[in-house]
């Protein structure tokens, strides 16, 4: 397809002037992108520690010595744990939180590259690609905990985008490449292995393999479309199959029964601790509205709708294969609706559950642009420019602050955790405390210093707090300890120290046991975070509790 934006931009210009202008624009775009990514990196690395990271980041340190599900409670699919562990194994000096945050930043770079490449490939419009790159970098929900903390919330997005986008782009010309479709299937499976709700992108593609491209015979379709996508999906899901087949009851107890049982029961009993908690459908709808139609997401929606409206006025002969875009758009729309519907299933609802549909918007926009008549494109290009400028303005405060923070690596969240962990290790050593694990709901601090933690608390407070709401049969499949289990746990294996101060109510039984056992508070700096000021209780050397 002709690069319509270039045609419009360069109309009436001499060839030499047009080339110079294109070089200048390309150079400026690359520099702007580099600055935005640097600001994103600074924001991500300096973003305050989040409690959810206590579940997702520690596997970087304790794998493979401890096994997910069998040795440690872990209520999500396993891919993100192994991603963070792989990064930590390659660069151990960046620490537990550092490995997780770097993993999320790598996912950001893959997503940005994928958005730009797919939009350019489908639409042929560099301005459209630039808009979507900036829109994602400025997207409000992604610049909060969803895309800043070391969790699995952001990781599926680039793989879902690449899997869906590759399939759509390959069916447009009627001659899909087997290797590209194989990669598409792998990416879709990997996305689902990173976060369960990314499974929403699989059914639309799976169904479309039997229908598109329309011109193929059944035998050719099975060999060149259905087969490669299915094989790629199987390859990408091999680790999931391994976990599932190794112990189906154990695996499902963690990733399914937890979320439909004790997790819901806990939040129903503690709804007052989280203002605005989305437990019912009405609250979930409000949360979805705030996520999808506020700030930059509203601009993204406007660009998509304007493209679709202009695409409806398509002139005959527009596009490389007349009519090929609309079946492709149907696939993307199906993925958009299904991912949006699945966002409402988890209870309670949190903002990170509603970001999956964002990956469909650039593809819809690119397909709509591709099928539009040049006569109608002027107005759409103006909307792209306006949206691009507004998104840049909106992104300035956050990414600008990130540019400042990137100059102070000692203030990165990973650096602060590492410093606090080392201070904790020194305090334990100075007191001559006997060897033993550190009891805490903030395991990243002792793990950062190479100290031992209890498997029961290796995922922070998430297992501990649901223990009273977990029936005995289900609890038998978890490695957990509730408030009533602490005396036995600590008597059998006394802690070298306690690190508390972040959740006084939940930590109360820990403090009571420590004081009754003669543990003494010692001052340790560097353990403060948004949840409180860390308090260290150490067992004096040579004393048995």
XYZ file of C-alpha atoms in Angstrom:
545
model
C 0.000 0.000 0.000
C 1.256 3.470 -0.781
C 2.454 5.357 2.259
C -0.361 7.855 2.123
C 0.955 10.084 4.848
C 4.212 10.596 2.989
C 2.323 11.315 -0.230
C 0.241 13.980 1.468
C 3.164 15.450 3.374
C 5.494 15.661 0.377
C 3.007 16.838 -2.248
C 4.364 19.774 -4.200
C 7.889 19.478 -2.811
C 11.042 18.939 -4.833
C 12.546 15.430 -4.491
C 15.671 16.707 -2.744
C 13.714 18.822 -0.292
C 11.364 15.935 0.414
C 14.271 13.616 1.156
C 15.880 16.103 3.525
C 12.584 16.667 5.249
C 12.035 12.937 5.659
C 15.542 12.464 7.059
C 15.009 15.307 9.523
C 11.623 13.918 10.577
C 13.013 10.403 10.970
C 15.966 11.618 13.028
C 13.733 13.760 15.213
C 11.305 10.880 15.704
C 14.072 8.504 16.775
C 15.468 11.055 19.235
C 12.002 11.766 20.647
C 11.327 8.054 21.060
C 14.671 7.578 22.826
C 13.856 10.423 25.231
C 10.386 9.028 25.942
C 11.766 5.531 26.577
C 14.432 6.959 28.869
C 11.747 8.820 30.808
C 9.688 5.635 30.977
C 12.699 3.705 32.296
C 13.329 6.314 34.976
C 9.694 6.291 36.066
C 9.526 2.504 36.129
C 12.733 1.993 38.088
C 11.937 4.713 40.642
C 8.265 3.731 41.056
C 7.517 2.987 44.701
C 7.521 -0.601 45.932
C 4.141 -2.328 45.655
C 2.750 -5.170 47.759
C 1.860 -7.205 44.652
C 5.572 -7.414 43.890
C 6.000 -9.582 46.994
C 4.247 -12.352 45.063
C 5.827 -11.935 41.630
C 9.410 -10.787 42.271
C 10.745 -13.343 44.821
C 10.757 -16.297 42.359
C 13.690 -14.525 40.707
C 15.681 -15.587 43.765
C 14.168 -18.842 45.062
C 13.729 -20.701 41.758
C 14.590 -23.469 41.018
C 15.499 -24.546 44.584
C 11.871 -24.157 45.600
C 9.187 -25.377 43.246
C 6.185 -23.251 42.405
C 2.936 -24.599 43.861
C 4.568 -27.593 45.603
C 7.058 -25.757 47.847
C 5.713 -22.208 47.651
C 2.192 -20.844 47.379
C 1.815 -19.174 43.972
C -1.636 -18.244 42.698
C -0.792 -17.347 39.078
C 0.429 -19.051 35.939
C 4.179 -19.720 36.012
C 5.667 -17.903 33.011
C 6.328 -14.534 34.663
C 8.119 -16.231 37.562
C 10.535 -17.916 35.169
C 11.014 -14.720 33.133
C 12.090 -12.822 36.252
C 14.266 -15.728 37.391
C 15.949 -15.879 33.990
C 16.825 -12.188 34.105
C 18.101 -12.509 37.673
C 20.218 -15.528 36.728
C 21.779 -13.607 33.847
C 22.394 -10.414 35.838
C 22.255 -11.326 39.548
C 23.750 -8.019 40.666
C 20.563 -6.113 39.741
C 18.690 -7.799 42.601
C 15.241 -9.309 42.964
C 13.189 -6.167 42.352
C 15.636 -4.993 39.696
C 15.189 -8.223 37.724
C 11.420 -7.811 37.799
C 11.453 -4.146 36.831
C 13.931 -4.778 33.988
C 11.652 -7.574 32.787
C 8.727 -5.171 32.646
C 10.814 -2.582 30.793
C 11.831 -5.201 28.220
C 8.140 -5.952 27.745
C 7.556 -2.226 27.178
C 10.240 -2.062 24.488
C 8.840 -5.152 22.737
C 5.341 -3.669 22.838
C 6.454 -0.311 21.432
C 8.446 -1.986 18.645
C 5.504 -4.276 17.857
C 2.991 -1.424 17.763
C 5.147 0.624 15.412
C 6.003 -2.283 13.116
C 2.483 -3.709 12.823
C 0.826 -0.327 12.253
C 3.363 0.491 9.558
C 3.050 -2.929 7.953
C -0.752 -2.916 7.860
C -1.496 0.738 7.131
C 1.677 1.990 5.449
C 1.336 5.204 7.472
C 4.260 6.268 9.633
C 2.212 8.997 11.259
C -0.299 6.400 12.477
C 2.550 4.299 13.879
C 3.968 7.352 15.653
C 0.605 8.172 17.193
C 0.131 4.695 18.648
C 3.675 4.525 19.984
C 3.230 7.813 21.840
C -0.308 6.879 22.919
C 0.931 3.734 24.649
C 3.839 5.569 26.269
C 1.382 8.164 27.600
C -1.469 5.767 28.478
C -2.589 6.577 32.017
C -3.514 3.050 33.198
C -0.211 1.646 31.928
C 1.846 4.291 33.717
C 0.405 3.257 37.078
C 1.026 -0.006 38.940
C -0.103 -2.071 35.931
C 2.924 -1.144 33.841
C 5.362 0.025 36.502
C 5.564 -2.738 39.105
C 7.293 -6.118 38.813
C 4.135 -8.159 38.295
C 2.572 -10.151 35.464
C 0.009 -7.478 34.557
C 1.920 -5.834 31.710
C 3.978 -8.763 30.430
C 1.237 -10.395 28.264
C 0.485 -7.259 26.243
C 3.374 -7.386 23.719
C 2.854 -11.105 23.089
C -0.902 -10.739 22.671
C -0.341 -7.807 20.303
C 2.261 -9.674 18.262
C 0.249 -12.900 18.118
C -2.974 -11.222 17.034
C -1.282 -8.668 14.785
C 0.873 -11.212 12.968
C -2.136 -13.362 12.176
C -4.185 -10.412 10.939
C -1.400 -8.978 8.805
C -0.649 -12.369 7.242
C -4.223 -13.038 6.075
C -4.572 -9.660 4.374
C -2.843 -10.607 1.131
C -4.200 -14.147 0.980
C -0.728 -15.771 1.053
C 0.122 -16.253 4.739
C 3.602 -17.455 5.617
C 3.831 -20.621 7.674
C 6.656 -19.358 9.897
C 4.827 -16.117 10.740
C 1.690 -18.030 11.721
C 3.766 -20.419 13.826
C 5.201 -17.433 15.702
C 1.678 -16.028 16.062
C 0.508 -19.202 17.781
C 3.534 -19.262 20.096
C 2.994 -15.623 21.107
C -0.685 -16.150 21.897
C 0.129 -19.136 24.122
C 2.941 -17.265 25.868
C 0.585 -14.346 26.569
C -1.917 -16.723 28.181
C 0.895 -18.356 30.180
C 1.877 -14.973 31.558
C -1.652 -14.032 32.637
C -4.763 -16.161 32.405
C -7.107 -13.511 31.019
C -4.908 -13.167 27.902
C -6.556 -16.414 26.769
C -9.230 -14.086 25.329
C -7.092 -13.553 22.219
C -6.905 -17.239 21.343
C -10.519 -18.181 20.377
C -10.980 -15.447 17.699
C -7.734 -16.455 16.005
C -8.463 -20.183 16.373
C -11.864 -19.806 14.717
C -10.505 -17.507 12.009
C -7.895 -20.097 10.972
C -10.765 -22.206 9.580
C -12.311 -19.274 7.692
C -9.540 -16.989 6.452
C -8.201 -16.354 3.889
C -11.388 -17.210 2.059
C -9.743 -18.248 -1.208
C -7.923 -21.288 0.215
C -9.015 -24.891 -0.223
C -9.548 -26.927 2.938
C -6.399 -29.014 2.522
C -4.231 -25.950 1.885
C -5.812 -24.145 4.834
C -5.084 -27.046 7.190
C -1.447 -27.181 6.109
C -0.658 -23.480 5.815
C -2.933 -21.807 8.380
C -4.586 -24.114 10.910
C -1.552 -26.348 11.354
C 1.091 -23.656 11.972
C -1.085 -21.662 14.408
C -2.076 -24.805 16.315
C 1.504 -26.088 16.442
C 2.742 -22.723 17.661
C 0.059 -22.705 20.346
C 1.118 -26.164 21.538
C 4.795 -25.213 21.604
C 4.067 -22.056 23.601
C 1.932 -24.003 26.095
C 4.377 -26.878 26.771
C 5.438 -25.523 30.213
C 1.768 -25.116 31.186
C 1.038 -28.688 30.133
C 3.996 -29.856 32.213
C 2.755 -28.132 35.377
C -0.816 -29.249 34.785
C -0.013 -32.881 34.060
C 2.535 -33.156 36.889
C -0.153 -32.535 39.524
C -3.510 -31.346 38.159
C -5.142 -30.935 41.577
C -2.231 -28.874 42.930
C -2.011 -26.643 39.854
C -5.758 -25.949 39.663
C -5.980 -25.362 43.417
C -3.565 -22.448 43.057
C -4.520 -20.823 39.749
C -8.282 -21.500 39.748
C -9.762 -22.507 43.100
C -7.912 -19.782 44.994
C -9.423 -17.010 42.867
C -12.945 -18.382 43.097
C -12.818 -19.296 46.793
C -10.614 -17.842 49.562
C -9.569 -14.792 47.519
C -13.177 -13.649 47.088
C -14.072 -14.537 50.673
C -11.177 -12.506 52.035
C -12.112 -9.375 50.090
C -15.793 -9.671 50.953
C -14.826 -9.729 54.625
C -12.275 -6.898 54.266
C -13.880 -4.656 51.650
C -13.591 -1.681 53.988
C -9.791 -1.788 53.868
C -9.750 -0.916 50.158
C -11.864 2.182 49.369
C -13.760 1.864 46.084
C -13.185 -1.890 45.852
C -15.004 -3.241 42.777
C -16.849 -6.286 44.099
C -20.160 -6.013 42.252
C -20.935 -5.580 38.568
C -21.817 -1.908 38.952
C -18.497 -1.087 40.578
C -16.654 -3.079 37.902
C -18.437 -1.160 35.148
C -17.396 2.149 36.726
C -13.810 0.939 36.991
C -13.844 -0.189 33.358
C -15.223 3.188 32.285
C -12.476 5.018 34.179
C -9.829 2.782 32.612
C -11.091 2.741 29.029
C -12.580 6.211 28.544
C -10.448 8.619 30.514
C -7.366 10.603 29.490
C -5.233 9.078 26.744
C -7.458 5.962 26.366
C -10.264 8.324 25.366
C -8.015 9.837 22.676
C -7.150 6.331 21.491
C -10.849 5.497 21.224
C -11.503 8.704 19.279
C -8.775 7.856 16.748
C -10.155 4.341 16.266
C -13.742 5.539 15.820
C -12.734 8.257 13.371
C -10.785 5.709 11.326
C -13.704 3.289 11.306
C -16.145 6.011 10.226
C -13.866 7.115 7.388
C -13.258 3.499 6.427
C -16.995 3.085 5.877
C -16.700 5.620 3.021
C -14.120 3.521 1.238
C -13.689 4.047 -2.487
C -13.672 1.094 -4.871
C -10.217 -0.342 -5.358
C -8.765 1.050 -2.111
C -6.434 -1.407 -0.423
C -4.367 -4.157 -1.917
C -7.155 -6.746 -1.770
C -10.636 -5.206 -1.718
C -12.631 -6.601 1.175
C -9.677 -8.349 2.888
C -9.570 -5.802 5.709
C -13.106 -6.313 6.952
C -12.736 -10.023 7.858
C -9.477 -9.108 9.576
C -11.260 -6.343 11.478
C -13.900 -8.868 12.549
C -11.174 -11.000 14.130
C -9.737 -8.019 16.007
C -13.181 -6.821 17.094
C -13.965 -10.294 18.419
C -10.722 -10.244 20.416
C -11.554 -6.747 21.690
C -15.026 -7.756 22.879
C -13.931 -11.053 24.410
C -10.976 -9.536 26.267
C -13.247 -6.742 27.481
C -15.866 -9.234 28.680
C -13.292 -11.377 30.502
C -12.088 -8.262 32.332
C -15.284 -8.368 34.415
C -14.891 -11.966 35.586
C -12.254 -11.630 38.369
C -13.666 -10.558 41.736
C -12.835 -8.046 43.025
C -11.923 -5.958 39.995
C -8.695 -3.973 39.856
C -7.484 -1.578 37.108
C -4.896 -4.057 35.798
C -7.670 -6.439 34.726
C -8.981 -3.966 32.153
C -5.909 -3.167 30.046
C -5.921 -6.212 27.750
C -8.303 -4.685 25.127
C -5.831 -1.836 24.488
C -3.715 -4.048 22.225
C -6.615 -4.352 19.755
C -6.999 -0.621 19.172
C -3.879 0.009 17.014
C -4.776 -2.963 14.800
C -8.324 -1.705 14.277
C -7.026 1.755 13.485
C -4.440 0.440 11.002
C -6.994 -1.783 9.243
C -9.472 1.080 8.989
C -6.788 3.358 7.538
C -5.743 0.680 5.045
C -9.207 0.377 3.526
C -9.899 4.116 3.381
C -10.022 6.180 0.229
C -7.282 8.836 -0.157
C -10.021 11.412 -0.638
C -11.101 10.960 2.968
C -7.720 10.664 4.650
C -6.885 14.341 5.172
C -9.247 14.719 8.120
C -8.074 11.479 9.716
C -4.426 12.521 9.468
C -5.297 15.778 11.208
C -6.833 13.766 14.049
C -3.647 11.683 14.264
C -1.545 14.835 14.571
C -3.837 16.386 17.178
C -3.987 13.152 19.158
C -0.217 12.792 18.995
C 0.342 16.299 20.356
C -2.221 15.919 23.164
C -0.760 12.535 24.174
C 2.713 14.073 24.302
C 1.457 16.910 26.505
C -0.282 14.460 28.847
C 2.849 12.297 29.107
C 5.205 15.169 29.973
C 4.696 15.302 33.771
C 5.227 11.572 34.320
C 7.887 10.819 31.742
C 9.579 14.162 32.411
C 9.883 13.241 36.069
C 11.290 9.904 34.926
C 14.046 11.730 33.043
C 15.044 13.362 36.314
C 14.927 10.085 38.244
C 17.027 8.199 35.700
C 19.952 10.401 36.731
C 19.690 9.132 40.321
C 19.993 5.329 40.194
C 20.592 5.203 43.954
C 16.915 6.168 44.326
C 15.617 3.341 42.160
C 13.238 1.000 43.989
C 15.638 -1.876 43.389
C 18.558 0.066 44.882
C 16.533 1.005 47.948
C 15.451 -2.592 48.512
C 19.019 -3.843 48.095
C 20.332 -1.215 50.523
C 17.636 -2.087 53.059
C 18.321 -5.793 52.691
C 22.040 -5.341 53.293
C 21.340 -3.168 56.348
C 19.063 -5.910 57.660
C 21.790 -8.537 57.127
C 24.346 -6.376 58.950
C 22.011 -5.874 61.903
C 21.465 -9.621 62.242
C 25.197 -10.292 61.996
C 26.056 -7.547 64.522
C 23.690 -9.081 67.072
C 25.259 -12.500 66.585
C 21.843 -14.005 65.997
C 21.811 -17.765 65.338
C 21.137 -18.826 61.782
C 17.530 -18.933 60.712
C 15.063 -17.432 58.237
C 13.699 -13.912 58.435
C 9.973 -13.762 59.180
C 8.359 -10.973 57.159
C 5.620 -10.150 54.678
C 8.200 -8.147 52.705
C 10.465 -11.003 51.564
C 12.249 -8.957 48.913
C 14.381 -7.274 51.595
C 15.993 -10.418 53.050
C 16.150 -12.090 49.626
C 18.029 -9.074 48.260
C 20.766 -9.768 50.830
C 20.809 -13.520 50.316
C 19.039 -14.261 53.617
C 16.617 -17.127 54.064
C 12.853 -16.631 54.305
C 10.021 -18.947 55.231
C 8.373 -20.627 52.212
C 5.043 -19.807 53.850
C 5.803 -16.086 53.525
C 7.825 -16.149 50.286
C 4.838 -14.633 48.477
C 4.264 -11.904 51.045
C 0.946 -11.716 52.882
C -1.208 -13.257 50.150
C -1.286 -16.809 51.523
C -1.254 -15.749 55.182
C -4.262 -13.461 54.947
C -6.543 -15.990 53.233
C -5.687 -18.851 55.604
C -8.749 -18.247 57.829
C -10.967 -18.305 54.714
C -9.536 -21.498 53.216
C -11.249 -24.826 53.918
C -9.096 -27.652 55.210
C -9.179 -29.695 52.010
C -7.954 -26.779 49.895
C -5.443 -25.621 52.517
C -3.837 -29.062 52.416
C -2.689 -28.243 48.856
C -1.131 -24.913 49.864
C 2.135 -24.126 51.643
C 0.578 -21.546 53.947
C 0.507 -20.548 57.595
C -2.222 -18.438 59.160
C -2.168 -16.522 62.468
C -2.992 -19.656 64.467
C -0.146 -21.605 62.839
C 2.660 -19.200 63.769
C 3.578 -20.626 67.208
C 4.175 -24.100 65.792
C 6.021 -22.739 62.752
C 8.347 -20.534 64.809
C 8.891 -23.088 67.584
C 10.027 -25.659 65.024
C 12.268 -23.246 63.125
C 12.944 -20.031 65.098
C 13.512 -16.909 62.985
C 16.834 -15.125 63.064
C 14.821 -11.893 62.944
C 11.440 -10.376 62.253
C 10.904 -7.555 59.771
C 7.535 -5.930 60.443
C 5.943 -2.466 60.460
C 4.059 -2.579 57.145
C 0.703 -4.048 58.213
C 0.237 -3.780 61.994
C -2.978 -5.797 62.120
C -1.692 -8.762 60.087
C 1.736 -8.612 61.744
C 0.298 -8.505 65.271
C 0.680 -12.253 65.965
C 4.278 -12.103 64.703
C 5.131 -9.223 67.020
C 3.463 -10.918 70.002
C 5.431 -14.125 69.499
C 8.702 -12.256 68.990
C 8.323 -10.195 72.166
C 7.324 -13.219 74.233
C 10.366 -15.089 72.902
C 12.805 -12.348 73.910
C 13.502 -10.767 70.521
C 14.744 -7.189 70.793
C 14.218 -4.273 68.446
C 17.315 -2.883 66.752
C 17.418 0.284 64.657
C 17.914 -0.378 60.947
C 17.657 2.281 58.240
C 16.640 1.820 54.629
C 13.567 -0.349 55.236
C 10.895 2.306 54.764
C 8.382 2.189 51.916
C 4.875 3.384 51.137
C 3.399 0.838 53.577
C 5.314 1.922 56.651
C 8.600 2.093 58.514
C 10.388 -1.226 58.817
C 10.941 -2.537 62.352
C 13.544 -5.254 62.973
C 13.333 -7.603 65.954
C 16.465 -9.736 66.330
C 17.121 -12.801 68.469
C 20.249 -12.198 70.541
C 23.112 -14.564 69.867
C 23.200 -17.799 71.828
C 19.660 -17.358 73.194
C 16.972 -19.909 72.398
C 13.437 -18.611 72.180
